[in-house]
Short mmCIF file of C-alpha atoms in Angstrom, two decimals:
data_model
loop_
_atom_site.label_atom_id
_atom_site.label_comp_id
_atom_site.label_asym_id
_atom_site.label_seq_id
_atom_site.Cartn_x
_atom_site.Cartn_y
_atom_site.Cartn_z
CA MET A 580 88.57 107.78 111.21
CA THR A 581 88.13 110.99 109.05
CA ALA A 582 89.36 112.26 105.84
CA SER A 583 92.64 114.27 105.54
CA THR A 584 92.17 117.48 103.86
CA THR A 585 95.59 118.81 104.58
CA CYS A 586 97.98 118.98 101.74
CA ARG A 587 101.29 116.88 102.61
CA THR A 588 104.82 117.14 101.31
CA THR A 589 106.59 114.60 103.40
CA ALA A 590 106.08 110.84 103.88
CA GLY A 591 103.77 109.86 106.71
CA LYS A 592 104.08 105.98 107.88
CA SER A 593 106.78 103.69 108.52
CA ARG A 594 105.30 99.67 108.85
CA ILE A 595 110.96 87.80 106.77
CA VAL A 596 114.04 88.35 108.18
CA ALA A 597 116.16 88.76 105.14
CA VAL A 598 115.32 91.83 103.24
CA GLY A 599 116.49 92.14 99.78
CA ALA A 600 118.00 94.79 97.65
CA ILE A 601 116.16 98.12 97.33
CA ALA A 602 116.01 98.92 93.78
CA VAL A 603 112.65 99.95 92.31
CA ALA A 604 112.29 103.06 90.13
CA SER A 605 109.15 105.05 90.30
CA THR A 606 108.41 108.43 88.94
CA LEU A 607 107.46 111.04 91.57
CA LEU A 608 105.06 113.58 90.58
CA LEU A 609 104.50 116.63 92.80
CA THR A 610 101.18 117.92 92.60
CA GLY A 611 99.17 120.62 94.38
CA CYS A 612 98.02 118.40 97.26
CA GLY A 613 100.58 115.73 98.60
CA ASP A 614 103.15 113.54 96.92
CA GLN A 615 101.78 111.35 94.23
CA THR A 616 103.59 108.56 92.66
CA ASN A 617 102.55 106.68 89.62
CA ALA A 618 103.18 102.95 90.00
CA ASN A 619 102.89 102.24 86.37
CA GLN A 620 106.01 104.12 84.71
CA GLY A 621 105.28 102.97 81.32
CA GLY A 622 101.70 104.31 81.16
CA SER A 623 98.56 101.98 81.04
CA ASP A 624 97.61 100.02 77.97
CA VAL A 625 93.59 99.40 78.02
CA GLN A 626 93.68 97.96 74.66
CA ASN A 627 96.09 95.06 75.44
CA ALA A 628 95.22 94.59 79.11
CA PRO A 629 93.76 91.18 79.39
CA LEU A 630 91.52 91.98 82.45
CA ALA A 631 90.56 95.75 81.52
CA ASP A 632 87.07 94.84 80.85
CA LYS A 633 86.51 93.71 84.39
CA LEU A 634 87.01 97.36 85.88
CA PRO A 635 84.21 99.69 86.71
CA LYS A 636 83.51 101.74 83.24
CA SER A 637 84.14 104.98 85.61
CA VAL A 638 87.75 103.72 86.32
CA LYS A 639 88.53 102.25 82.97
CA ASP A 640 87.58 105.48 81.30
CA ALA A 641 89.88 107.46 83.89
CA GLY A 642 92.65 105.19 83.20
CA VAL A 643 93.86 105.63 86.98
CA VAL A 644 93.29 104.09 90.18
CA LYS A 645 93.93 106.36 93.11
CA VAL A 646 95.79 104.90 95.95
CA GLY A 647 95.74 106.27 99.47
CA SER A 648 98.89 105.16 101.04
CA ASP A 649 101.37 106.14 104.00
CA ILE A 650 104.60 106.33 102.06
CA ALA A 651 106.97 105.76 105.05
CA TYR A 652 107.06 102.08 105.87
CA PRO A 653 109.90 100.29 104.51
CA PRO A 654 110.16 97.82 102.89
CA VAL A 655 106.29 98.06 101.90
CA GLU A 656 106.20 101.78 100.63
CA TYR A 657 108.70 104.23 101.28
CA LYS A 658 111.14 107.00 99.89
CA ASP A 659 114.61 105.71 98.94
CA LYS A 660 118.05 108.02 99.66
CA ALA A 661 117.25 109.55 96.13
CA GLY A 662 113.88 110.42 96.95
CA LYS A 663 112.02 107.70 94.71
CA VAL A 664 109.09 105.98 96.02
CA VAL A 665 109.75 102.15 96.07
CA GLY A 666 108.57 99.25 98.15
CA ILE A 667 106.56 95.87 97.65
CA ASP A 668 103.33 97.75 97.23
CA LEU A 669 104.42 99.96 94.45
CA ASP A 670 105.90 96.99 92.69
CA VAL A 671 102.42 94.88 93.27
CA ALA A 672 100.38 97.78 92.02
CA LYS A 673 102.62 98.20 88.80
CA ALA A 674 101.95 94.51 88.23
CA LEU A 675 98.25 94.97 88.78
CA GLY A 676 98.14 97.67 86.48
CA LYS A 677 99.41 95.66 83.70
CA GLN A 678 96.71 93.23 83.98
CA LEU A 679 94.04 95.94 84.32
CA GLY A 680 95.34 98.52 81.78
CA VAL A 681 95.31 101.34 84.32
CA GLU A 682 97.80 103.40 86.29
CA PHE A 683 97.83 103.02 89.87
CA THR A 684 98.77 106.61 91.34
CA PHE A 685 99.79 106.72 94.98
CA GLU A 686 98.93 109.72 97.07
CA ASN A 687 100.55 110.15 100.61
CA GLY A 688 98.51 110.35 103.67
CA THR A 689 98.76 109.42 107.22
CA PHE A 690 97.87 105.97 107.98
CA ASP A 691 94.76 106.43 110.24
CA THR A 692 93.14 108.68 107.93
CA LEU A 693 93.26 106.26 104.87
CA LEU A 694 89.57 104.61 105.20
CA GLY A 695 88.11 107.95 106.03
CA GLY A 696 89.79 108.92 102.41
CA LEU A 697 88.11 105.98 101.15
CA ARG A 698 84.57 107.24 102.46
CA SER A 699 84.97 110.59 101.15
CA LYS A 700 86.03 109.26 97.92
CA ARG A 701 89.48 110.95 97.69
CA TYR A 702 90.80 107.54 96.85
CA ASN A 703 89.52 104.57 95.04
CA ILE A 704 91.50 102.13 97.23
CA ALA A 705 93.97 102.03 99.85
CA MET A 706 97.01 99.87 99.81
CA SER A 707 99.43 100.50 102.61
CA ALA A 708 100.56 97.40 104.67
CA MET A 709 96.85 97.70 106.15
CA THR A 710 96.17 94.38 108.07
CA ASP A 711 92.72 92.88 107.08
CA THR A 712 90.65 92.74 110.27
CA LYS A 713 86.72 92.02 110.79
CA ASP A 714 86.48 95.65 112.52
CA ARG A 715 87.93 97.18 109.70
CA GLN A 716 85.67 95.22 107.33
CA ASN A 717 82.55 96.30 109.41
CA GLY A 718 83.81 99.74 110.23
CA ILE A 719 84.00 99.14 114.01
CA ASP A 720 86.45 101.14 116.28
CA PRO A 721 88.42 98.29 117.85
CA GLU A 722 88.90 100.15 121.21
CA LYS A 723 85.16 101.63 121.38
CA GLY A 724 83.49 98.84 119.73
CA THR A 725 81.30 101.38 118.08
CA LYS A 726 80.45 101.96 114.42
CA VAL A 727 82.42 104.69 112.58
CA GLY A 728 81.73 103.83 108.96
CA GLN A 729 80.63 101.51 106.47
CA GLY A 730 83.47 99.40 106.48
CA VAL A 731 85.65 98.26 103.51
CA ASP A 732 86.26 94.97 101.61
CA PHE A 733 89.77 93.75 101.35
CA VAL A 734 91.92 91.83 98.49
CA ASP A 735 94.32 90.06 100.61
CA TYR A 736 97.81 89.87 99.01
CA PHE A 737 100.37 89.14 101.88
CA ASN A 738 100.73 87.75 105.33
CA ALA A 739 102.42 89.41 108.11
CA GLY A 740 102.71 89.14 111.92
CA VAL A 741 103.85 91.94 114.81
CA SER A 742 107.14 92.03 116.20
CA ILE A 743 108.70 93.85 119.20
CA TYR A 744 112.30 95.40 118.88
CA THR A 745 114.51 97.17 121.39
CA LYS A 746 117.75 99.03 121.07
CA LYS A 747 120.64 96.69 120.32
CA GLY A 748 122.14 95.26 123.72
CA ALA A 749 119.28 96.70 125.64
CA THR A 750 116.52 94.21 125.80
CA GLN A 751 115.88 94.47 129.35
CA GLY A 752 114.52 90.58 129.14
CA ILE A 753 111.87 91.58 126.78
CA LYS A 754 110.75 88.72 124.86
CA THR A 755 106.86 89.03 125.04
CA TRP A 756 104.11 91.39 125.44
CA SER A 757 103.65 90.89 128.98
CA ASP A 758 107.34 91.65 129.47
CA LEU A 759 106.52 95.39 128.65
CA CYS A 760 104.54 95.87 131.83
CA GLY A 761 106.30 98.94 133.61
CA LYS A 762 107.93 99.75 130.59
CA LYS A 763 107.32 102.45 127.52
CA VAL A 764 106.62 101.36 124.13
CA VAL A 765 106.56 103.24 120.89
CA VAL A 766 104.13 102.61 118.11
CA GLN A 767 102.45 103.93 114.93
CA ARG A 768 99.25 105.51 115.83
CA GLY A 769 95.88 103.52 114.46
CA THR A 770 98.00 100.21 113.75
CA VAL A 771 97.71 96.80 114.92
CA SER A 772 100.68 97.31 117.09
CA HIS A 773 98.77 100.12 118.65
CA ASP A 774 95.69 97.93 119.29
CA LEU A 775 98.02 95.32 120.81
CA ALA A 776 99.61 97.81 123.02
CA LYS A 777 96.45 99.30 124.37
CA ALA A 778 95.05 95.91 125.20
CA GLU A 779 98.18 94.85 127.06
CA SER A 780 98.21 98.04 128.94
CA LYS A 781 94.74 97.18 130.42
CA LYS A 782 96.18 93.69 131.30
CA CYS A 783 99.16 95.10 132.98
CA THR A 784 97.16 97.50 135.15
CA ALA A 785 94.70 94.74 136.10
CA ASP A 786 97.14 92.36 137.07
CA GLY A 787 99.19 95.02 139.07
CA LYS A 788 102.57 94.57 136.90
CA GLY A 789 103.16 98.21 136.29
CA LYS A 790 101.77 100.45 133.94
CA LEU A 791 102.59 100.10 130.36
CA SER A 792 103.18 103.34 128.74
CA ILE A 793 102.29 104.12 125.11
CA GLU A 794 103.65 106.77 123.00
CA ALA A 795 102.01 106.77 119.49
CA PHE A 796 103.23 108.53 116.33
CA ASP A 797 102.05 109.47 113.04
CA ASN A 798 104.76 107.19 111.39
CA ASP A 799 106.78 104.36 112.36
CA GLN A 800 110.03 106.20 111.45
CA GLN A 801 109.04 108.81 114.35
CA ALA A 802 108.67 105.85 116.80
CA GLN A 803 112.14 104.48 115.62
CA THR A 804 113.82 107.65 116.20
CA ARG A 805 112.35 107.85 119.68
CA LEU A 806 113.62 104.49 120.78
CA ARG A 807 116.94 105.27 118.94
CA SER A 808 117.39 108.35 121.32
CA GLY A 809 116.64 106.17 124.50
CA GLY A 810 112.98 107.89 125.11
CA ALA A 811 111.46 104.21 125.28
CA ASP A 812 112.32 100.77 125.92
CA ALA A 813 110.81 99.11 123.04
CA GLY A 814 109.11 99.42 119.76
CA SER A 815 106.63 97.40 117.99
CA SER A 816 105.56 97.20 114.12
CA ASP A 817 104.69 94.85 111.50
CA PHE A 818 107.39 92.18 111.23
CA PRO A 819 108.80 93.02 107.55
CA VAL A 820 109.11 96.54 108.79
CA ALA A 821 110.50 95.62 112.03
CA ALA A 822 113.10 93.38 110.46
CA PHE A 823 113.74 96.01 107.84
CA ALA A 824 114.63 98.54 110.53
CA VAL A 825 116.82 96.11 112.50
CA LYS A 826 118.81 95.18 109.27
CA THR A 827 119.31 98.91 108.14
CA SER A 828 119.20 101.54 110.82
CA GLY A 829 122.81 102.53 111.73
CA GLY A 830 124.15 99.81 109.74
CA GLY A 831 122.31 97.21 111.77
CA LYS A 832 123.67 98.42 114.89
CA ASP A 833 120.85 100.12 116.43
CA PHE A 834 117.97 97.73 117.10
CA GLU A 835 117.43 93.88 117.51
CA LEU A 836 114.31 91.83 117.20
CA VAL A 837 113.11 90.05 120.43
CA GLY A 838 110.65 87.35 120.74
CA GLU A 839 108.55 85.85 118.09
CA GLN A 840 106.00 87.49 115.85
CA VAL A 841 102.39 87.35 116.89
CA GLU A 842 98.90 88.05 115.55
CA ALA A 843 99.92 86.88 112.03
CA ALA A 844 97.13 88.20 109.55
CA PRO A 845 96.82 89.13 105.85
CA TYR A 846 97.57 92.63 104.56
CA GLY A 847 94.53 93.57 102.49
CA ILE A 848 93.94 96.31 99.40
CA ALA A 849 90.79 98.17 101.04
CA VAL A 850 87.90 98.82 98.48
CA PRO A 851 84.70 100.58 99.22
CA LYS A 852 82.01 98.18 100.19
CA ASN A 853 79.89 99.90 97.48
CA ASN A 854 82.22 99.04 94.79
CA PRO A 855 82.49 95.32 94.35
CA GLU A 856 83.30 95.52 90.69
CA LEU A 857 86.50 97.23 91.50
CA ARG A 858 87.19 94.72 94.43
CA ASP A 859 86.70 91.72 92.09
CA ALA A 860 88.84 93.16 89.24
CA ILE A 861 91.74 93.73 91.60
CA LYS A 862 91.37 90.18 93.05
CA ALA A 863 91.36 88.83 89.32
CA ALA A 864 94.51 90.90 88.52
CA LEU A 865 96.09 89.49 91.62
CA ASP A 866 95.33 85.80 90.86
CA ALA A 867 96.80 86.52 87.41
CA ILE A 868 100.18 87.63 88.76
CA ILE A 869 100.38 85.01 91.22
CA LYS A 870 99.60 82.57 88.36
CA ASN A 871 102.21 83.90 85.77
CA GLY A 872 104.81 84.01 88.34
CA GLU A 873 105.33 87.82 88.82
CA TYR A 874 104.05 88.21 91.98
CA ASP A 875 106.46 85.54 93.16
CA LYS A 876 109.33 87.55 91.57
CA ILE A 877 108.26 90.69 93.51
CA ILE A 878 108.04 89.22 96.70
CA SER A 879 111.38 87.26 96.38
CA LYS A 880 113.12 90.48 95.23
CA TRP A 881 112.39 92.11 98.44
CA GLY A 882 113.25 89.11 100.52
CA VAL A 883 109.82 88.68 102.15
CA ALA A 884 108.88 85.16 100.49
CA GLU A 885 107.65 83.88 103.95
CA GLY A 886 104.79 86.13 103.57
CA ALA A 887 103.82 85.27 100.16
CA VAL A 888 100.11 84.21 99.41
CA THR A 889 99.36 81.40 96.75
CA GLU A 890 95.72 82.92 95.87
CA ALA A 891 93.95 86.19 96.37
CA ARG A 892 91.13 86.08 98.96
CA ILE A 893 88.68 88.69 99.82
CA ASN A 894 88.08 89.48 103.52
CA GLY A 895 90.25 86.71 104.91
CA GLY A 896 91.06 88.37 107.94
CA LYS A 897 89.63 87.66 111.41
#
C-alpha cells in the first residue's frame, strides 16, 4: 500500500441484523485537501480529561489525533442525507477524545491507502472498520506474501464477520462462497471480502467449477450500485455493512443476505508500531468507556450489540 497524495472531496468507502436509528451530528470541516470531520464537537478539554497524561507529548501538545478513514461505509462511518459524517467510529472516537482530552479529526481517504498514510505520517491512526489481521500487523501483502511495510498495532474495539448478499429474490441458490463459482461477485478493493473472493477464485479454478469473476471497487457503495444494476450475481462486505445495505437500500427492496457470516474477526484502530505510547493511551481510553457504559450505549444505539467487545485488546486478530 502507498500513501494517497491526491486531495479528495467525496467519500471513498462503503464497509447485527437490526441497525438502529441514524442520528449522530458531527461538524464537517472542509479543508484544502480532503474532507475532515472533528469527532469532538464540543472541543477538547485536556485539563479535565482523566487519561490525558497517557498521551505522547507531541499529540497532547497538538490537541488533535489525526484519523485516516474511508468515510462511505455505513453504519461504521459515512455521510448522512444532510451531508453530516456519522457512524459508530465517529461516536467511539468522540468518547475516546473525552477521556484523552484531544480531538479526533477524521480525514477521508480510500481504504487501501490508509496504512500507507500511517507510514507517511499523514495520519496518527487509522479507524475505518479495519479488520485486525496478522498480515496487517506484520506489514505483509496477503496475496503475495511479501513484506510491504513495518506493519501496525491494533487496538481492537468491535467484532464482525463477512457476509454475502444478492439482489432480492435473485439468490441463484447462493449460500456459501463455493456457490459463487461460475458467477461474478463485487467487493471493495483491499478488504477481507476481496481477499476471500480471490482465494475462492483459485479454488473454483482448481476444482473445475467455473471461473469466479471478481470486480473490485474503491468503495462498497460503488459495488452495491453495480449489483443493483444487474452487473453482478452477488456482493460481499462486512456483516454490519451488508445488513445495513439490505435494510436501507431501496427501502429494503434491493438486496437480501444469503448464508451465514464467516471469518468473524475484530475491527482494530491501527497505530504505527513506533508509537506504543499512543496505542496504550487509546487502549486505556477504550477500556474506560467500556467500564463506564458509554461504549455499550454507542453500540446499542447503532443496533450492532452482537459485535460489542467487553475489553480492549491489542493485536487480537489472527
